[in-house]
């Protein structure tokens, strides 16, 4: 069995996904979450994030540029 056959189950905002586990160097494996194109997951997570942020007082939200667009678009 290679590393692409192994997965890690995760539940994000009620959406279940099986993340592939990839060996990035000998002895170090990580689960990969690719949100680009996963509209169901992004919409559910964005709604949950919006609900959590609604309870906080803040002036600025800082996110990494390549990943920010899918998360913020459903919040508009």
mmCIF file of N, CA and C in Angstrom:
data_model
loop_
_atom_site.group_PDB
_atom_site.id
_atom_site.type_symbol
_atom_site.label_atom_id
_atom_site.label_comp_id
_atom_site.label_asym_id
_atom_site.label_seq_id
_atom_site.Cartn_x
_atom_site.Cartn_y
_atom_site.Cartn_z
ATOM 1 N N UNK A 1 0.847 -1.178 0.000
ATOM 2 C CA UNK A 1 0.000 0.000 0.000
ATOM 3 C C UNK A 1 0.896 1.245 0.000
ATOM 4 N N UNK A 2 0.649 2.183 -0.933
ATOM 5 C CA UNK A 2 1.444 3.414 -0.929
ATOM 6 C C UNK A 2 0.730 4.497 -0.119
ATOM 7 N N UNK A 3 1.396 5.638 0.058
ATOM 8 C CA UNK A 3 0.853 6.700 0.908
ATOM 9 C C UNK A 3 -0.449 7.280 0.373
ATOM 10 N N UNK A 4 -0.691 7.189 -0.931
ATOM 11 C CA UNK A 4 -1.920 7.736 -1.492
ATOM 12 C C UNK A 4 -3.144 6.900 -1.127
ATOM 13 N N UNK A 5 -2.932 5.661 -0.687
ATOM 14 C CA UNK A 5 -4.039 4.800 -0.281
ATOM 15 C C UNK A 5 -4.466 5.045 1.160
ATOM 16 N N UNK A 6 -3.689 5.807 1.912
ATOM 17 C CA UNK A 6 -3.983 6.051 3.319
ATOM 18 C C UNK A 6 -4.690 7.393 3.458
ATOM 19 N N UNK A 7 -5.688 7.438 4.346
ATOM 20 C CA UNK A 7 -6.428 8.684 4.546
ATOM 21 C C UNK A 7 -6.630 8.959 6.026
ATOM 22 N N UNK A 8 -6.955 10.223 6.326
ATOM 23 C CA UNK A 8 -7.250 10.660 7.679
ATOM 24 C C UNK A 8 -8.639 11.279 7.672
ATOM 25 N N UNK A 9 -9.592 10.719 8.443
ATOM 26 C CA UNK A 9 -10.948 11.272 8.444
ATOM 27 C C UNK A 9 -11.003 12.584 9.229
ATOM 28 N N UNK A 10 -11.733 13.556 8.701
ATOM 29 C CA UNK A 10 -11.892 14.846 9.370
ATOM 30 C C UNK A 10 -13.317 15.349 9.137
ATOM 31 N N UNK A 11 -13.851 16.022 10.153
ATOM 32 C CA UNK A 11 -15.179 16.622 10.050
ATOM 33 C C UNK A 11 -15.021 18.122 10.268
ATOM 34 N N UNK A 12 -15.361 18.896 9.259
ATOM 35 C CA UNK A 12 -15.256 20.351 9.317
ATOM 36 C C UNK A 12 -16.647 20.927 9.114
ATOM 37 N N UNK A 13 -17.169 21.562 10.146
ATOM 38 C CA UNK A 13 -18.490 22.200 10.083
ATOM 39 C C UNK A 13 -19.567 21.226 9.612
ATOM 40 N N UNK A 14 -19.462 19.982 10.068
ATOM 41 C CA UNK A 14 -20.468 18.982 9.727
ATOM 42 C C UNK A 14 -20.241 18.274 8.401
ATOM 43 N N UNK A 15 -19.186 18.608 7.696
ATOM 44 C CA UNK A 15 -18.868 17.975 6.416
ATOM 45 C C UNK A 15 -17.709 17.005 6.633
ATOM 46 N N UNK A 16 -17.924 15.750 6.257
ATOM 47 C CA UNK A 16 -16.924 14.696 6.448
ATOM 48 C C UNK A 16 -16.054 14.576 5.201
ATOM 49 N N UNK A 17 -14.758 14.518 5.403
ATOM 50 C CA UNK A 17 -13.808 14.299 4.319
ATOM 51 C C UNK A 17 -12.752 13.300 4.776
ATOM 52 N N UNK A 18 -12.172 12.575 3.810
ATOM 53 C CA UNK A 18 -11.038 11.681 4.056
ATOM 54 C C UNK A 18 -9.830 12.309 3.381
ATOM 55 N N UNK A 19 -8.910 12.827 4.182
ATOM 56 C CA UNK A 19 -7.747 13.522 3.643
ATOM 57 C C UNK A 19 -6.635 12.534 3.332
ATOM 58 N N UNK A 20 -6.039 12.640 2.148
ATOM 59 C CA UNK A 20 -4.915 11.757 1.835
ATOM 60 C C UNK A 20 -3.716 12.085 2.715
ATOM 61 N N UNK A 21 -3.027 11.043 3.142
ATOM 62 C CA UNK A 21 -1.818 11.212 3.948
ATOM 63 C C UNK A 21 -0.617 11.031 3.025
ATOM 64 N N UNK A 22 0.229 12.059 3.000
ATOM 65 C CA UNK A 22 1.374 12.084 2.099
ATOM 66 C C UNK A 22 2.662 12.128 2.918
ATOM 67 N N UNK A 23 3.637 11.317 2.511
ATOM 68 C CA UNK A 23 4.950 11.383 3.161
ATOM 69 C C UNK A 23 5.745 12.503 2.496
ATOM 70 N N UNK A 24 6.067 13.559 3.256
ATOM 71 C CA UNK A 24 6.784 14.693 2.682
ATOM 72 C C UNK A 24 8.297 14.571 2.834
ATOM 73 N N UNK A 25 8.736 13.753 3.766
ATOM 74 C CA UNK A 25 10.140 13.369 3.893
ATOM 75 C C UNK A 25 10.150 12.079 4.696
ATOM 76 N N UNK A 26 11.231 11.337 4.668
ATOM 77 C CA UNK A 26 11.253 10.068 5.397
ATOM 78 C C UNK A 26 10.863 10.245 6.865
ATOM 79 N N UNK A 27 9.835 9.522 7.265
ATOM 80 C CA UNK A 27 9.381 9.558 8.648
ATOM 81 C C UNK A 27 8.404 10.673 8.980
ATOM 82 N N UNK A 28 8.055 11.530 8.001
ATOM 83 C CA UNK A 28 7.126 12.634 8.260
ATOM 84 C C UNK A 28 5.990 12.601 7.251
ATOM 85 N N UNK A 29 4.784 12.338 7.749
ATOM 86 C CA UNK A 29 3.586 12.289 6.906
ATOM 87 C C UNK A 29 2.602 13.342 7.380
ATOM 88 N N UNK A 30 1.901 13.956 6.424
ATOM 89 C CA UNK A 30 0.873 14.941 6.764
ATOM 90 C C UNK A 30 -0.386 14.647 5.960
ATOM 91 N N UNK A 31 -1.522 15.048 6.512
ATOM 92 C CA UNK A 31 -2.789 14.947 5.791
ATOM 93 C C UNK A 31 -2.972 16.239 4.999
ATOM 94 N N UNK A 32 -3.394 16.118 3.752
ATOM 95 C CA UNK A 32 -3.532 17.259 2.855
ATOM 96 C C UNK A 32 -5.007 17.626 2.698
ATOM 97 N N UNK A 33 -5.318 18.900 2.953
ATOM 98 C CA UNK A 33 -6.669 19.423 2.729
ATOM 99 C C UNK A 33 -6.605 20.396 1.569
ATOM 100 N N UNK A 34 -7.237 20.051 0.459
ATOM 101 C CA UNK A 34 -7.293 20.927 -0.706
ATOM 102 C C UNK A 34 -8.717 21.468 -0.805
ATOM 103 N N UNK A 35 -8.895 22.748 -0.471
ATOM 104 C CA UNK A 35 -10.240 23.327 -0.460
ATOM 105 C C UNK A 35 -10.656 23.885 -1.810
ATOM 106 N N UNK A 36 -9.701 24.074 -2.715
ATOM 107 C CA UNK A 36 -10.034 24.654 -4.009
ATOM 108 C C UNK A 36 -10.940 23.701 -4.785
ATOM 109 N N UNK A 37 -12.117 24.160 -5.143
ATOM 110 C CA UNK A 37 -13.076 23.349 -5.873
ATOM 111 C C UNK A 37 -14.042 22.576 -4.999
ATOM 112 N N UNK A 38 -13.822 22.535 -3.697
ATOM 113 C CA UNK A 38 -14.720 21.826 -2.775
ATOM 114 C C UNK A 38 -15.730 22.830 -2.209
ATOM 115 N N UNK A 39 -16.713 23.196 -3.037
ATOM 116 C CA UNK A 39 -17.658 24.254 -2.655
ATOM 117 C C UNK A 39 -18.508 23.876 -1.452
ATOM 118 N N UNK A 40 -18.868 22.608 -1.319
ATOM 119 C CA UNK A 40 -19.676 22.185 -0.170
ATOM 120 C C UNK A 40 -18.928 22.438 1.141
ATOM 121 N N UNK A 41 -17.683 22.032 1.190
ATOM 122 C CA UNK A 41 -16.871 22.215 2.393
ATOM 123 C C UNK A 41 -16.610 23.694 2.659
ATOM 124 N N UNK A 42 -16.249 24.442 1.628
ATOM 125 C CA UNK A 42 -15.936 25.867 1.789
ATOM 126 C C UNK A 42 -17.150 26.645 2.273
ATOM 127 N N UNK A 43 -18.320 26.383 1.710
ATOM 128 C CA UNK A 43 -19.520 27.107 2.134
ATOM 129 C C UNK A 43 -19.883 26.794 3.580
ATOM 130 N N UNK A 44 -19.811 25.527 3.966
ATOM 131 C CA UNK A 44 -20.130 25.151 5.351
ATOM 132 C C UNK A 44 -19.112 25.742 6.324
ATOM 133 N N UNK A 45 -17.828 25.656 5.987
ATOM 134 C CA UNK A 45 -16.785 26.186 6.867
ATOM 135 C C UNK A 45 -16.843 27.706 6.945
ATOM 136 N N UNK A 46 -17.128 28.365 5.829
ATOM 137 C CA UNK A 46 -17.232 29.828 5.826
ATOM 138 C C UNK A 46 -18.390 30.301 6.688
ATOM 139 N N UNK A 47 -19.503 29.598 6.605
ATOM 140 C CA UNK A 47 -20.656 29.958 7.436
ATOM 141 C C UNK A 47 -20.315 29.778 8.918
ATOM 142 N N UNK A 48 -19.666 28.672 9.263
ATOM 143 C CA UNK A 48 -19.274 28.426 10.656
ATOM 144 C C UNK A 48 -18.269 29.472 11.131
ATOM 145 N N UNK A 49 -17.306 29.822 10.277
ATOM 146 C CA UNK A 49 -16.322 30.847 10.626
ATOM 147 C C UNK A 49 -16.996 32.200 10.822
ATOM 148 N N UNK A 50 -17.927 32.526 9.949
ATOM 149 C CA UNK A 50 -18.666 33.783 10.063
ATOM 150 C C UNK A 50 -19.444 33.843 11.373
ATOM 151 N N UNK A 51 -20.056 32.737 11.757
ATOM 152 C CA UNK A 51 -20.794 32.687 13.027
ATOM 153 C C UNK A 51 -19.863 32.870 14.223
ATOM 154 N N UNK A 52 -18.679 32.255 14.168
ATOM 155 C CA UNK A 52 -17.716 32.410 15.266
ATOM 156 C C UNK A 52 -17.188 33.838 15.338
ATOM 157 N N UNK A 53 -16.892 34.428 14.193
ATOM 158 C CA UNK A 53 -16.362 35.790 14.170
ATOM 159 C C UNK A 53 -17.415 36.811 14.579
ATOM 160 N N UNK A 54 -18.689 36.499 14.337
ATOM 161 C CA UNK A 54 -19.762 37.413 14.711
ATOM 162 C C UNK A 54 -19.833 37.645 16.208
ATOM 163 N N UNK A 55 -19.327 36.712 16.983
ATOM 164 C CA UNK A 55 -19.355 36.833 18.443
ATOM 165 C C UNK A 55 -18.138 37.586 18.983
ATOM 166 N N UNK A 56 -17.211 37.971 18.098
ATOM 167 C CA UNK A 56 -15.977 38.639 18.520
ATOM 168 C C UNK A 56 -15.950 40.089 18.049
ATOM 169 N N UNK A 57 -15.188 40.891 18.774
ATOM 170 C CA UNK A 57 -14.944 42.260 18.337
ATOM 171 C C UNK A 57 -13.551 42.294 17.717
ATOM 172 N N UNK A 58 -13.461 42.669 16.441
ATOM 173 C CA UNK A 58 -12.172 42.708 15.760
ATOM 174 C C UNK A 58 -12.192 43.791 14.690
ATOM 175 N N UNK A 59 -11.015 44.216 14.285
ATOM 176 C CA UNK A 59 -10.882 45.241 13.250
ATOM 177 C C UNK A 59 -10.318 44.675 11.955
ATOM 178 N N UNK A 60 -9.457 43.652 12.069
ATOM 179 C CA UNK A 60 -8.771 43.117 10.900
ATOM 180 C C UNK A 60 -8.773 41.595 10.969
ATOM 181 N N UNK A 61 -8.965 40.962 9.824
ATOM 182 C CA UNK A 61 -8.848 39.509 9.700
ATOM 183 C C UNK A 61 -7.704 39.237 8.727
ATOM 184 N N UNK A 62 -6.667 38.547 9.174
ATOM 185 C CA UNK A 62 -5.490 38.286 8.346
ATOM 186 C C UNK A 62 -5.475 36.809 7.968
ATOM 187 N N UNK A 63 -5.409 36.545 6.662
ATOM 188 C CA UNK A 63 -5.329 35.184 6.142
ATOM 189 C C UNK A 63 -4.271 35.143 5.047
ATOM 190 N N UNK A 64 -3.768 33.949 4.727
ATOM 191 C CA UNK A 64 -2.802 33.802 3.643
ATOM 192 C C UNK A 64 -3.495 34.026 2.310
ATOM 193 N N UNK A 65 -2.895 34.822 1.451
ATOM 194 C CA UNK A 65 -3.528 35.229 0.203
ATOM 195 C C UNK A 65 -4.029 34.075 -0.675
ATOM 196 N N UNK A 66 -3.232 33.048 -0.987
ATOM 197 C CA UNK A 66 -3.742 32.018 -1.900
ATOM 198 C C UNK A 66 -4.961 31.268 -1.363
ATOM 199 N N UNK A 67 -5.096 31.187 -0.052
ATOM 200 C CA UNK A 67 -6.193 30.417 0.523
ATOM 201 C C UNK A 67 -7.382 31.278 0.938
ATOM 202 N N UNK A 68 -7.254 32.592 0.920
ATOM 203 C CA UNK A 68 -8.289 33.458 1.469
ATOM 204 C C UNK A 68 -9.534 33.531 0.586
ATOM 205 N N UNK A 69 -9.386 33.501 -0.707
ATOM 206 C CA UNK A 69 -10.525 33.734 -1.585
ATOM 207 C C UNK A 69 -11.651 32.715 -1.424
ATOM 208 N N UNK A 70 -11.363 31.414 -1.427
ATOM 209 C CA UNK A 70 -12.472 30.470 -1.248
ATOM 210 C C UNK A 70 -13.192 30.628 0.087
ATOM 211 N N UNK A 71 -12.476 31.033 1.158
ATOM 212 C CA UNK A 71 -13.096 31.158 2.474
ATOM 213 C C UNK A 71 -13.978 32.392 2.577
ATOM 214 N N UNK A 72 -13.569 33.482 1.947
ATOM 215 C CA UNK A 72 -14.299 34.734 2.119
ATOM 216 C C UNK A 72 -15.424 34.937 1.115
ATOM 217 N N UNK A 73 -15.341 34.362 -0.053
ATOM 218 C CA UNK A 73 -16.375 34.573 -1.068
ATOM 219 C C UNK A 73 -17.774 34.209 -0.577
ATOM 220 N N UNK A 74 -17.988 33.059 0.076
ATOM 221 C CA UNK A 74 -19.347 32.737 0.544
ATOM 222 C C UNK A 74 -19.836 33.656 1.657
ATOM 223 N N UNK A 75 -18.941 34.401 2.300
ATOM 224 C CA UNK A 75 -19.327 35.272 3.412
ATOM 225 C C UNK A 75 -19.868 36.613 2.944
ATOM 226 N N UNK A 76 -19.763 36.914 1.656
ATOM 227 C CA UNK A 76 -20.201 38.222 1.164
ATOM 228 C C UNK A 76 -21.697 38.392 1.273
#
